[in-house]
Amino acid sequence: MKTRRFFPILLVLAGCLPPPKAPPVSVTPPPPPPPPAFERVAPEAWPVLADDLAADSLARAAEKSLAYLKGSEDKFWQVGPVQVGTRLLAETLEDLVAARRASPDAAALTARLKEGFELWRVRGSTGGGGAFYSSYYQPTLPASRKKTDEYRFPLYKRPPDLVEVDLSSFDPKYKGERLYGRVDKSGAFVPYFSRRDVDVRGELGGKDLELVWLKDSFDRLDIHIQGSGLLKFPDGSTAMARFAGTNGRPYQSVGLAVIGSGAMTREQLNAATLKQYLADHPEGEAWLVSRNPRYTFFELVDLPADGEPNGTIGQSLTAGRSIAVDPAALPLGAACWVFVSLPQADAEGRLLTRAPVGRLMLAQDTGGAIKGPGRVDLYMGHGDEASAMAHRVWDSGELYVLLKKAPARTR
């Protein structure tokens, strides 16, 4: 048939045709880079730098930061695009205290600081690019050196089998990063025991690691979160349970777990309501507190003269002046100005009001949940007033870093 004669010709022609065009590939452009963590504030854009506390408290806090900086190695710290030396951080503190003492009001303080300082706004992860604030305090807790029917909840010493590994010793890119764990019976390095392992399964029991015993399981949870506490013993003596390390597990908020369960709102949550909730639901307490796998270990020390715990700088904190920051983002010893809404309470812990506050504060401590340049934890002190305020701070605000003006060659 004639049709068959065309088949070879069609096949040849088909072989000469260009291949069909591939459909266009959809390429998703990379996301824009995040904004810089620090942005310099032009003099005409400065906020009014009010300071609502007495100049003397700033001077006392600055003395402690200066002691830390003068005892530190001379090195550079990164603040945005600027490398800042230890010496400049110290000179900033000295000049800041002098400016605060010489300024009768916020307008005078702002004008004086503009003359001698640069102001850097810290950009955090909030929607507006500002900072996010929480707060902590030092609880005062009844305790016993022996276990009794009344005192049943132990605080533990740092276990000798807790291994801390400096990852930078393996690769410099891991500078500042550490790994925590233990060597199990097979010789493998594994994560250290979690809160559930310790408090529910009793993995540390019978190893002579009990430091003291507390009356209440909530007190134990609270001191783990705060990092230290004042202890009062039945014989009238006192001591401080000081932070001695953690198991290295990630921190998760038990309070946020309660909110996530729908049991209460963020506005309803505070220390009293959380304690009552745990008391009302004993069957779920172990599960709930285990939502936070991080476990804190302590050591007993004599009560400091001012009753306040030491921060990461190795000096006692100053209520209302000390803040905890992420040292990977902001150098310890840095002078800061904060603007955030804070609760006000009386000496008995009764809430009075809530108002925006501007204050000069100093980076003197760190915290397991404090990560990133815009994350800040305010230290409120100890006592009922501090407790009432600390448990009610969870707010967005602004954070600025002050640096003494200096030629680039001296930084």
CSV table of C-alpha atoms in Angstrom, one decimal:
chain,number,residue,atom,x,y,z
A,1,MET,CA,0.0,0.0,0.0
A,2,LYS,CA,1.1,3.6,-0.7
A,3,THR,CA,0.8,4.5,3.0
A,4,ARG,CA,3.6,2.2,3.9
A,5,ARG,CA,6.0,4.1,1.6
A,6,PHE,CA,5.6,7.2,3.6
A,7,PHE,CA,6.5,5.6,7.0
A,8,PRO,CA,10.3,5.7,6.5
A,9,ILE,CA,10.1,9.3,5.2
A,10,LEU,CA,8.1,10.4,8.2
A,11,LEU,CA,10.5,8.7,10.6
A,12,VAL,CA,13.4,10.5,9.0
A,13,LEU,CA,11.6,13.9,9.1
A,14,ALA,CA,10.7,13.3,12.7
A,15,GLY,CA,14.3,12.7,13.6
A,16,CYS,CA,15.2,16.1,12.1
A,17,LEU,CA,12.7,18.0,14.2
A,18,PRO,CA,14.1,19.9,17.2
A,19,PRO,CA,13.2,18.4,20.6
A,20,PRO,CA,10.2,20.0,22.3
A,21,LYS,CA,11.1,22.9,24.6
A,22,ALA,CA,11.2,22.1,28.3
A,23,PRO,CA,8.6,24.0,30.4
A,24,PRO,CA,10.2,27.0,32.1
A,25,VAL,CA,11.5,26.3,35.5
A,26,SER,CA,10.0,28.3,38.3
A,27,VAL,CA,12.8,29.8,40.4
A,28,THR,CA,11.9,31.1,43.8
A,29,PRO,CA,14.1,34.1,44.7
A,30,PRO,CA,16.0,33.7,48.0
A,31,PRO,CA,14.4,35.6,50.9
A,32,PRO,CA,15.8,39.0,51.6
A,33,PRO,CA,18.6,39.0,54.3
A,34,PRO,CA,17.4,39.9,57.8
A,35,PRO,CA,17.8,43.4,58.9
A,36,PRO,CA,21.0,44.1,60.9
A,37,ALA,CA,20.7,43.3,64.6
A,38,PHE,CA,22.0,46.8,65.5
A,39,GLU,CA,21.1,50.1,63.8
A,40,ARG,CA,22.8,53.4,64.7
A,41,VAL,CA,20.3,56.1,65.7
A,42,ALA,CA,20.9,59.5,64.2
A,43,PRO,CA,21.1,62.3,66.9
A,44,GLU,CA,17.9,63.9,65.7
A,45,ALA,CA,16.1,60.6,66.1
A,46,TRP,CA,17.1,59.9,69.6
A,47,PRO,CA,14.3,59.1,72.1
A,48,VAL,CA,14.3,61.0,75.4
A,49,LEU,CA,16.5,58.8,77.6
A,50,ALA,CA,14.6,59.0,80.9
A,51,ASP,CA,16.0,57.1,83.9
A,52,ASP,CA,13.4,56.4,86.6
A,53,LEU,CA,15.8,55.1,89.3
A,54,ALA,CA,18.3,57.0,91.5
A,55,ALA,CA,21.8,57.7,90.1
A,56,ASP,CA,23.4,55.9,93.1
A,57,SER,CA,21.9,52.5,92.1
A,58,LEU,CA,23.4,52.9,88.6
A,59,ALA,CA,26.8,53.7,90.1
A,60,ARG,CA,26.7,50.6,92.3
A,61,ALA,CA,25.8,48.4,89.4
A,62,ALA,CA,28.4,50.0,87.1
A,63,GLU,CA,31.1,49.3,89.7
A,64,LYS,CA,30.4,45.6,89.4
A,65,SER,CA,30.5,45.7,85.6
A,66,LEU,CA,33.8,47.6,85.8
A,67,ALA,CA,35.3,45.0,88.1
A,68,TYR,CA,34.3,42.3,85.6
A,69,LEU,CA,35.6,44.2,82.6
A,70,LYS,CA,38.9,45.1,84.3
A,71,GLY,CA,39.4,41.5,85.2
A,72,SER,CA,38.6,40.3,81.6
A,73,GLU,CA,41.1,39.8,78.8
A,74,ASP,CA,41.5,42.7,76.5
A,75,LYS,CA,39.5,41.7,73.4
A,76,PHE,CA,37.0,43.0,70.9
A,77,TRP,CA,33.2,42.6,71.0
A,78,GLN,CA,31.0,43.0,68.0
A,79,VAL,CA,28.1,45.5,68.3
A,80,GLY,CA,26.5,45.7,64.8
A,81,PRO,CA,29.2,46.8,62.3
A,82,VAL,CA,31.4,48.1,65.1
A,83,GLN,CA,34.1,46.2,67.0
A,84,VAL,CA,34.2,47.5,70.6
A,85,GLY,CA,37.2,46.9,72.9
A,86,THR,CA,36.9,46.0,76.5
A,87,ARG,CA,38.5,49.4,77.4
A,88,LEU,CA,35.8,51.3,75.5
A,89,LEU,CA,33.0,49.3,77.3
A,90,ALA,CA,34.6,50.3,80.6
A,91,GLU,CA,35.0,54.0,79.6
A,92,THR,CA,31.4,54.0,78.5
A,93,LEU,CA,30.3,53.0,82.0
A,94,GLU,CA,32.4,55.5,83.7
A,95,ASP,CA,31.2,58.4,81.6
A,96,LEU,CA,27.6,57.2,81.8
A,97,VAL,CA,27.6,57.3,85.6
A,98,ALA,CA,29.1,60.8,85.5
A,99,ALA,CA,26.5,62.0,83.0
A,100,ARG,CA,23.6,60.5,85.0
A,101,ARG,CA,24.8,62.2,88.2
A,102,ALA,CA,25.2,65.6,86.5
A,103,SER,CA,21.7,65.5,84.9
A,104,PRO,CA,18.7,66.7,86.9
A,105,ASP,CA,16.1,65.5,84.4
A,106,ALA,CA,15.6,63.4,81.3
A,107,ALA,CA,16.1,66.3,78.9
A,108,ALA,CA,19.4,67.2,80.4
A,109,LEU,CA,20.5,63.6,80.5
A,110,THR,CA,19.6,63.1,76.8
A,111,ALA,CA,21.4,66.2,75.7
A,112,ARG,CA,24.5,65.3,77.7
A,113,LEU,CA,24.6,61.8,76.3
A,114,LYS,CA,24.2,63.0,72.7
A,115,GLU,CA,27.4,65.0,73.1
A,116,GLY,CA,29.5,62.0,74.1
A,117,PHE,CA,27.8,58.8,73.1
A,118,GLU,CA,26.5,56.9,70.1
A,119,LEU,CA,23.1,55.2,70.4
A,120,TRP,CA,22.4,51.8,68.8
A,121,ARG,CA,18.9,50.3,68.6
A,122,VAL,CA,18.8,46.6,69.0
A,123,ARG,CA,16.5,44.8,66.5
A,124,GLY,CA,15.0,41.7,67.8
A,125,SER,CA,12.4,39.2,66.5
A,126,THR,CA,9.2,41.0,67.4
A,127,GLY,CA,7.0,42.2,64.6
A,128,GLY,CA,8.2,45.8,64.9
A,129,GLY,CA,11.8,44.8,65.2
A,130,GLY,CA,12.2,45.7,68.8
A,131,ALA,CA,13.1,43.7,72.0
A,132,PHE,CA,11.1,41.2,74.0
A,133,TYR,CA,11.2,41.3,77.8
A,134,SER,CA,10.7,38.8,80.6
A,135,SER,CA,11.8,39.1,84.2
A,136,TYR,CA,13.3,37.0,87.0
A,137,TYR,CA,13.8,37.4,90.7
A,138,GLN,CA,15.4,35.5,93.7
A,139,PRO,CA,12.8,33.5,95.6
A,140,THR,CA,12.9,33.0,99.4
A,141,LEU,CA,12.1,29.4,100.3
A,142,PRO,CA,11.7,27.3,103.4
A,143,ALA,CA,14.2,24.4,103.3
A,144,SER,CA,15.7,21.6,105.3
A,145,ARG,CA,19.1,19.9,105.2
A,146,LYS,CA,17.4,16.6,105.9
A,147,LYS,CA,14.4,14.9,104.3
A,148,THR,CA,11.3,14.8,106.4
A,149,ASP,CA,7.6,14.2,105.9
A,150,GLU,CA,7.3,18.0,105.4
A,151,TYR,CA,10.4,18.5,103.3
A,152,ARG,CA,10.3,16.0,100.4
A,153,PHE,CA,11.5,17.7,97.3
A,154,PRO,CA,15.2,17.7,96.7
A,155,LEU,CA,17.5,20.2,95.1
A,156,TYR,CA,20.5,18.4,93.6
A,157,LYS,CA,24.2,19.2,93.5
A,158,ARG,CA,25.9,19.1,90.1
A,159,PRO,CA,26.5,15.4,89.3
A,160,PRO,CA,30.1,14.3,88.8
A,161,ASP,CA,29.1,12.3,85.7
A,162,LEU,CA,27.8,15.4,83.9
A,163,VAL,CA,30.2,16.1,81.1
A,164,GLU,CA,30.5,19.5,79.5
A,165,VAL,CA,32.2,19.6,76.0
A,166,ASP,CA,33.6,22.8,74.5
A,167,LEU,CA,32.7,22.3,70.8
A,168,SER,CA,35.2,24.9,69.7
A,169,SER,CA,38.0,22.5,70.6
A,170,PHE,CA,36.8,20.4,67.7
A,171,ASP,CA,36.1,23.2,65.2
A,172,PRO,CA,36.5,27.0,65.7
A,173,LYS,CA,33.2,27.6,63.9
A,174,TYR,CA,31.5,26.3,67.1
A,175,LYS,CA,33.1,29.0,69.3
A,176,GLY,CA,31.0,29.6,72.4
A,177,GLU,CA,28.9,26.5,71.9
A,178,ARG,CA,28.9,23.7,74.4
A,179,LEU,CA,27.4,20.2,74.6
A,180,TYR,CA,26.3,18.5,77.8
A,181,GLY,CA,25.8,14.8,78.4
A,182,ARG,CA,27.1,11.6,80.1
A,183,VAL,CA,28.9,8.4,79.2
A,184,ASP,CA,26.5,5.5,79.5
A,185,LYS,CA,27.4,1.9,80.4
A,186,SER,CA,28.1,1.1,76.7
A,187,GLY,CA,30.6,3.9,76.6
A,188,ALA,CA,28.4,6.1,74.4
A,189,PHE,CA,28.1,9.8,75.0
A,190,VAL,CA,24.4,10.5,75.4
A,191,PRO,CA,22.2,13.5,76.6
A,192,TYR,CA,22.1,14.0,80.3
A,193,PHE,CA,19.0,12.9,82.3
A,194,SER,CA,15.9,15.1,81.6
A,195,ARG,CA,13.5,16.5,84.2
A,196,ARG,CA,11.3,13.5,83.9
A,197,ASP,CA,14.2,11.2,84.3
A,198,VAL,CA,15.3,12.9,87.5
A,199,ASP,CA,12.0,13.9,89.2
A,200,VAL,CA,9.7,11.1,88.0
A,201,ARG,CA,12.0,8.1,87.4
A,202,GLY,CA,14.5,9.0,90.2
A,203,GLU,CA,17.7,8.6,88.2
A,204,LEU,CA,19.7,10.7,90.6
A,205,GLY,CA,18.3,9.2,93.8
A,206,GLY,CA,20.6,7.3,96.2
A,207,LYS,CA,23.8,8.9,94.9
A,208,ASP,CA,24.2,11.4,97.8
A,209,LEU,CA,23.5,14.3,95.5
A,210,GLU,CA,20.7,15.9,97.5
A,211,LEU,CA,21.7,19.4,98.6
A,212,VAL,CA,18.6,20.4,100.5
A,213,TRP,CA,14.9,19.5,100.7
A,214,LEU,CA,12.0,21.9,99.9
A,215,LYS,CA,8.4,21.8,101.1
A,216,ASP,CA,6.7,22.3,97.8
A,217,SER,CA,7.2,20.9,94.3
A,218,PHE,CA,6.3,24.3,92.9
A,219,ASP,CA,9.1,25.9,94.9
A,220,ARG,CA,11.5,23.5,93.2
A,221,LEU,CA,10.2,24.4,89.8
A,222,ASP,CA,10.4,28.1,90.6
A,223,ILE,CA,14.0,28.1,91.8
A,224,HIS,CA,15.0,26.1,88.8
A,225,ILE,CA,13.5,28.8,86.6
A,226,GLN,CA,15.0,31.7,88.5
A,227,GLY,CA,18.4,30.1,88.9
A,228,SER,CA,19.1,30.9,92.6
A,229,GLY,CA,17.2,31.3,95.8
A,230,LEU,CA,17.4,32.3,99.5
A,231,LEU,CA,16.9,29.4,101.8
A,232,LYS,CA,15.5,29.6,105.4
A,233,PHE,CA,16.1,26.6,107.6
A,234,PRO,CA,14.0,25.5,110.6
A,235,ASP,CA,16.8,26.5,113.0
A,236,GLY,CA,16.7,30.1,111.7
A,237,SER,CA,19.9,29.9,109.7
A,238,THR,CA,20.0,31.0,106.0
A,239,ALA,CA,22.0,30.3,102.9
A,240,MET,CA,21.9,30.8,99.2
A,241,ALA,CA,21.3,28.1,96.7
A,242,ARG,CA,23.4,29.3,93.8
A,243,PHE,CA,23.3,28.1,90.2
A,244,ALA,CA,25.9,25.4,89.5
A,245,GLY,CA,24.9,24.3,86.0
A,246,THR,CA,22.2,22.5,84.0
A,247,ASN,CA,21.7,19.3,82.2
A,248,GLY,CA,22.0,21.2,78.9
A,249,ARG,CA,18.6,20.3,77.7
A,250,PRO,CA,16.5,23.0,76.0
A,251,TYR,CA,14.3,25.2,78.2
A,252,GLN,CA,10.6,25.1,77.7
A,253,SER,CA,8.1,27.2,79.6
A,254,VAL,CA,5.7,25.3,81.8
A,255,GLY,CA,3.5,28.4,82.0
A,256,LEU,CA,3.2,28.5,78.2
A,257,ALA,CA,2.4,24.8,78.2
A,258,VAL,CA,-0.6,25.6,80.5
A,259,ILE,CA,-1.6,28.4,78.2
A,260,GLY,CA,-1.3,26.1,75.2
A,261,SER,CA,-3.6,23.6,76.8
A,262,GLY,CA,-6.3,26.2,77.1
A,263,ALA,CA,-6.4,26.0,80.9
A,264,MET,CA,-5.8,29.7,81.3
A,265,THR,CA,-4.9,32.8,79.3
A,266,ARG,CA,-1.7,34.7,79.3
A,267,GLU,CA,-3.4,37.5,81.3
A,268,GLN,CA,-4.5,35.0,83.9
A,269,LEU,CA,-1.1,33.3,84.3
A,270,ASN,CA,1.1,34.3,87.2
A,271,ALA,CA,3.0,32.5,90.0
A,272,ALA,CA,0.0,32.2,92.2
A,273,THR,CA,-2.4,30.9,89.5
A,274,LEU,CA,0.2,28.4,88.2
A,275,LYS,CA,0.9,27.1,91.7
A,276,GLN,CA,-2.8,26.7,92.3
A,277,TYR,CA,-3.4,25.0,89.0
A,278,LEU,CA,-0.7,22.4,89.7
A,279,ALA,CA,-2.1,21.8,93.2
A,280,ASP,CA,-5.6,21.3,91.7
A,281,HIS,CA,-4.3,18.9,89.1
A,282,PRO,CA,-1.8,16.6,90.9
A,283,GLU,CA,-2.5,13.8,88.5
A,284,GLY,CA,-1.1,15.9,85.6
A,285,GLU,CA,1.7,17.7,87.5
A,286,ALA,CA,4.5,15.3,86.6
A,287,TRP,CA,3.5,15.4,82.9
A,288,LEU,CA,3.2,19.2,82.9
A,289,VAL,CA,6.5,20.1,84.5
A,290,SER,CA,8.2,17.5,82.3
A,291,ARG,CA,7.3,19.7,79.4
A,292,ASN,CA,10.5,21.6,80.5
A,293,PRO,CA,13.3,19.0,80.1
A,294,ARG,CA,16.0,21.4,81.4
A,295,TYR,CA,17.2,20.6,85.0
A,296,THR,CA,19.1,23.0,87.2
A,297,PHE,CA,21.8,22.1,89.7
A,298,PHE,CA,22.9,24.1,92.7
A,299,GLU,CA,25.5,24.7,95.3
A,300,LEU,CA,25.1,26.2,98.8
A,301,VAL,CA,27.0,29.4,99.6
A,302,ASP,CA,26.8,32.0,102.4
A,303,LEU,CA,24.3,34.7,102.0
A,304,PRO,CA,25.9,37.8,100.3
A,305,ALA,CA,25.9,41.1,102.1
A,306,ASP,CA,23.3,42.6,99.8
A,307,GLY,CA,21.3,39.4,99.6
A,308,GLU,CA,21.5,39.2,95.8
A,309,PRO,CA,22.9,36.4,93.7
A,310,ASN,CA,25.9,36.7,91.4
A,311,GLY,CA,25.4,37.1,87.7
A,312,THR,CA,27.5,35.7,84.9
A,313,ILE,CA,29.9,38.5,85.4
A,314,GLY,CA,30.8,37.0,88.8
A,315,GLN,CA,29.5,40.0,90.7
A,316,SER,CA,26.2,40.3,92.6
A,317,LEU,CA,23.2,41.6,90.6
A,318,THR,CA,21.5,44.9,91.3
A,319,ALA,CA,17.7,44.9,91.4
A,320,GLY,CA,16.2,47.1,88.7
A,321,ARG,CA,19.6,47.7,87.0
A,322,SER,CA,20.8,44.3,85.9
A,323,ILE,CA,19.6,42.5,82.8
A,324,ALA,CA,20.3,39.0,81.4
A,325,VAL,CA,21.2,39.0,77.7
A,326,ASP,CA,22.6,36.6,75.1
A,327,PRO,CA,26.4,37.1,75.2
A,328,ALA,CA,26.7,35.9,71.6
A,329,ALA,CA,24.7,38.9,70.6
A,330,LEU,CA,25.5,41.6,73.2
A,331,PRO,CA,28.6,41.8,75.3
A,332,LEU,CA,28.4,41.4,79.0
A,333,GLY,CA,29.2,44.8,80.6
A,334,ALA,CA,27.4,46.8,77.9
A,335,ALA,CA,25.4,49.8,79.0
A,336,CYS,CA,21.8,49.8,77.8
A,337,TRP,CA,18.7,51.8,77.9
A,338,VAL,CA,15.4,50.0,78.0
A,339,PHE,CA,11.9,51.1,77.3
A,340,VAL,CA,9.1,48.7,78.4
A,341,SER,CA,5.8,48.6,80.3
A,342,LEU,CA,6.4,47.2,83.8
A,343,PRO,CA,4.1,46.4,86.7
A,344,GLN,CA,4.4,48.2,90.0
A,345,ALA,CA,3.8,46.5,93.4
A,346,ASP,CA,4.1,47.4,97.1
A,347,ALA,CA,6.3,45.7,99.6
A,348,GLU,CA,3.6,43.0,100.3
A,349,GLY,CA,3.5,42.1,96.7
A,350,ARG,CA,0.1,43.8,95.9
A,351,LEU,CA,0.0,45.1,92.4
A,352,LEU,CA,-0.6,48.8,92.1
A,353,THR,CA,-0.4,49.8,88.5
A,354,ARG,CA,1.4,49.2,85.2
A,355,ALA,CA,3.3,51.9,83.3
A,356,PRO,CA,5.9,52.5,80.6
A,357,VAL,CA,9.4,52.8,82.0
A,358,GLY,CA,12.6,54.2,80.6
A,359,ARG,CA,15.7,53.1,82.4
A,360,LEU,CA,19.5,52.7,82.1
A,361,MET,CA,20.4,49.1,82.7
A,362,LEU,CA,23.6,47.0,82.5
A,363,ALA,CA,24.2,43.6,80.8
A,364,GLN,CA,25.4,41.4,83.7
A,365,ASP,CA,23.8,38.0,83.4
A,366,THR,CA,22.7,35.3,81.0
A,367,GLY,CA,19.9,32.8,80.8
A,368,GLY,CA,19.0,29.5,79.1
A,369,ALA,CA,15.9,31.0,77.5
A,370,ILE,CA,17.6,34.3,76.6
A,371,LYS,CA,18.6,33.9,72.9
A,372,GLY,CA,19.1,36.5,70.2
A,373,PRO,CA,20.0,40.2,70.3
A,374,GLY,CA,16.5,41.4,71.2
A,375,ARG,CA,15.8,39.0,74.1
A,376,VAL,CA,16.1,40.5,77.6
A,377,ASP,CA,15.5,39.3,81.1
A,378,LEU,CA,15.1,42.0,83.8
A,379,TYR,CA,16.4,41.2,87.3
A,380,MET,CA,13.8,42.4,89.9
A,381,GLY,CA,15.6,41.5,93.2
A,382,HIS,CA,14.1,39.4,96.0
A,383,GLY,CA,11.0,39.6,98.3
A,384,ASP,CA,7.3,39.8,97.7
A,385,GLU,CA,7.5,42.9,95.6
A,386,ALA,CA,10.0,41.5,93.3
A,387,SER,CA,8.1,38.2,92.9
A,388,ALA,CA,4.8,40.0,92.1
A,389,MET,CA,6.5,42.1,89.4
A,390,ALA,CA,8.8,39.4,87.9
A,391,HIS,CA,6.0,37.0,87.2
A,392,ARG,CA,4.0,39.6,85.3
A,393,VAL,CA,6.6,40.7,82.7
A,394,TRP,CA,6.2,39.3,79.2
A,395,ASP,CA,6.1,42.2,76.9
A,396,SER,CA,7.5,43.8,73.8
A,397,GLY,CA,9.7,46.9,74.2
A,398,GLU,CA,12.8,48.7,73.0
A,399,LEU,CA,16.4,48.1,73.8
A,400,TYR,CA,19.3,50.5,73.0
A,401,VAL,CA,23.1,50.2,73.5
A,402,LEU,CA,25.1,53.2,74.5
A,403,LEU,CA,28.8,53.5,73.4
A,404,LYS,CA,31.2,56.3,74.2
A,405,LYS,CA,32.2,58.1,71.1
A,406,ALA,CA,35.8,57.2,70.1
A,407,PRO,CA,37.8,57.4,66.9
A,408,ALA,CA,37.6,54.1,64.9
A,409,ARG,CA,41.4,53.5,65.4
A,410,THR,CA,40.9,53.2,69.2
A,411,ARG,CA,38.1,50.7,69.1
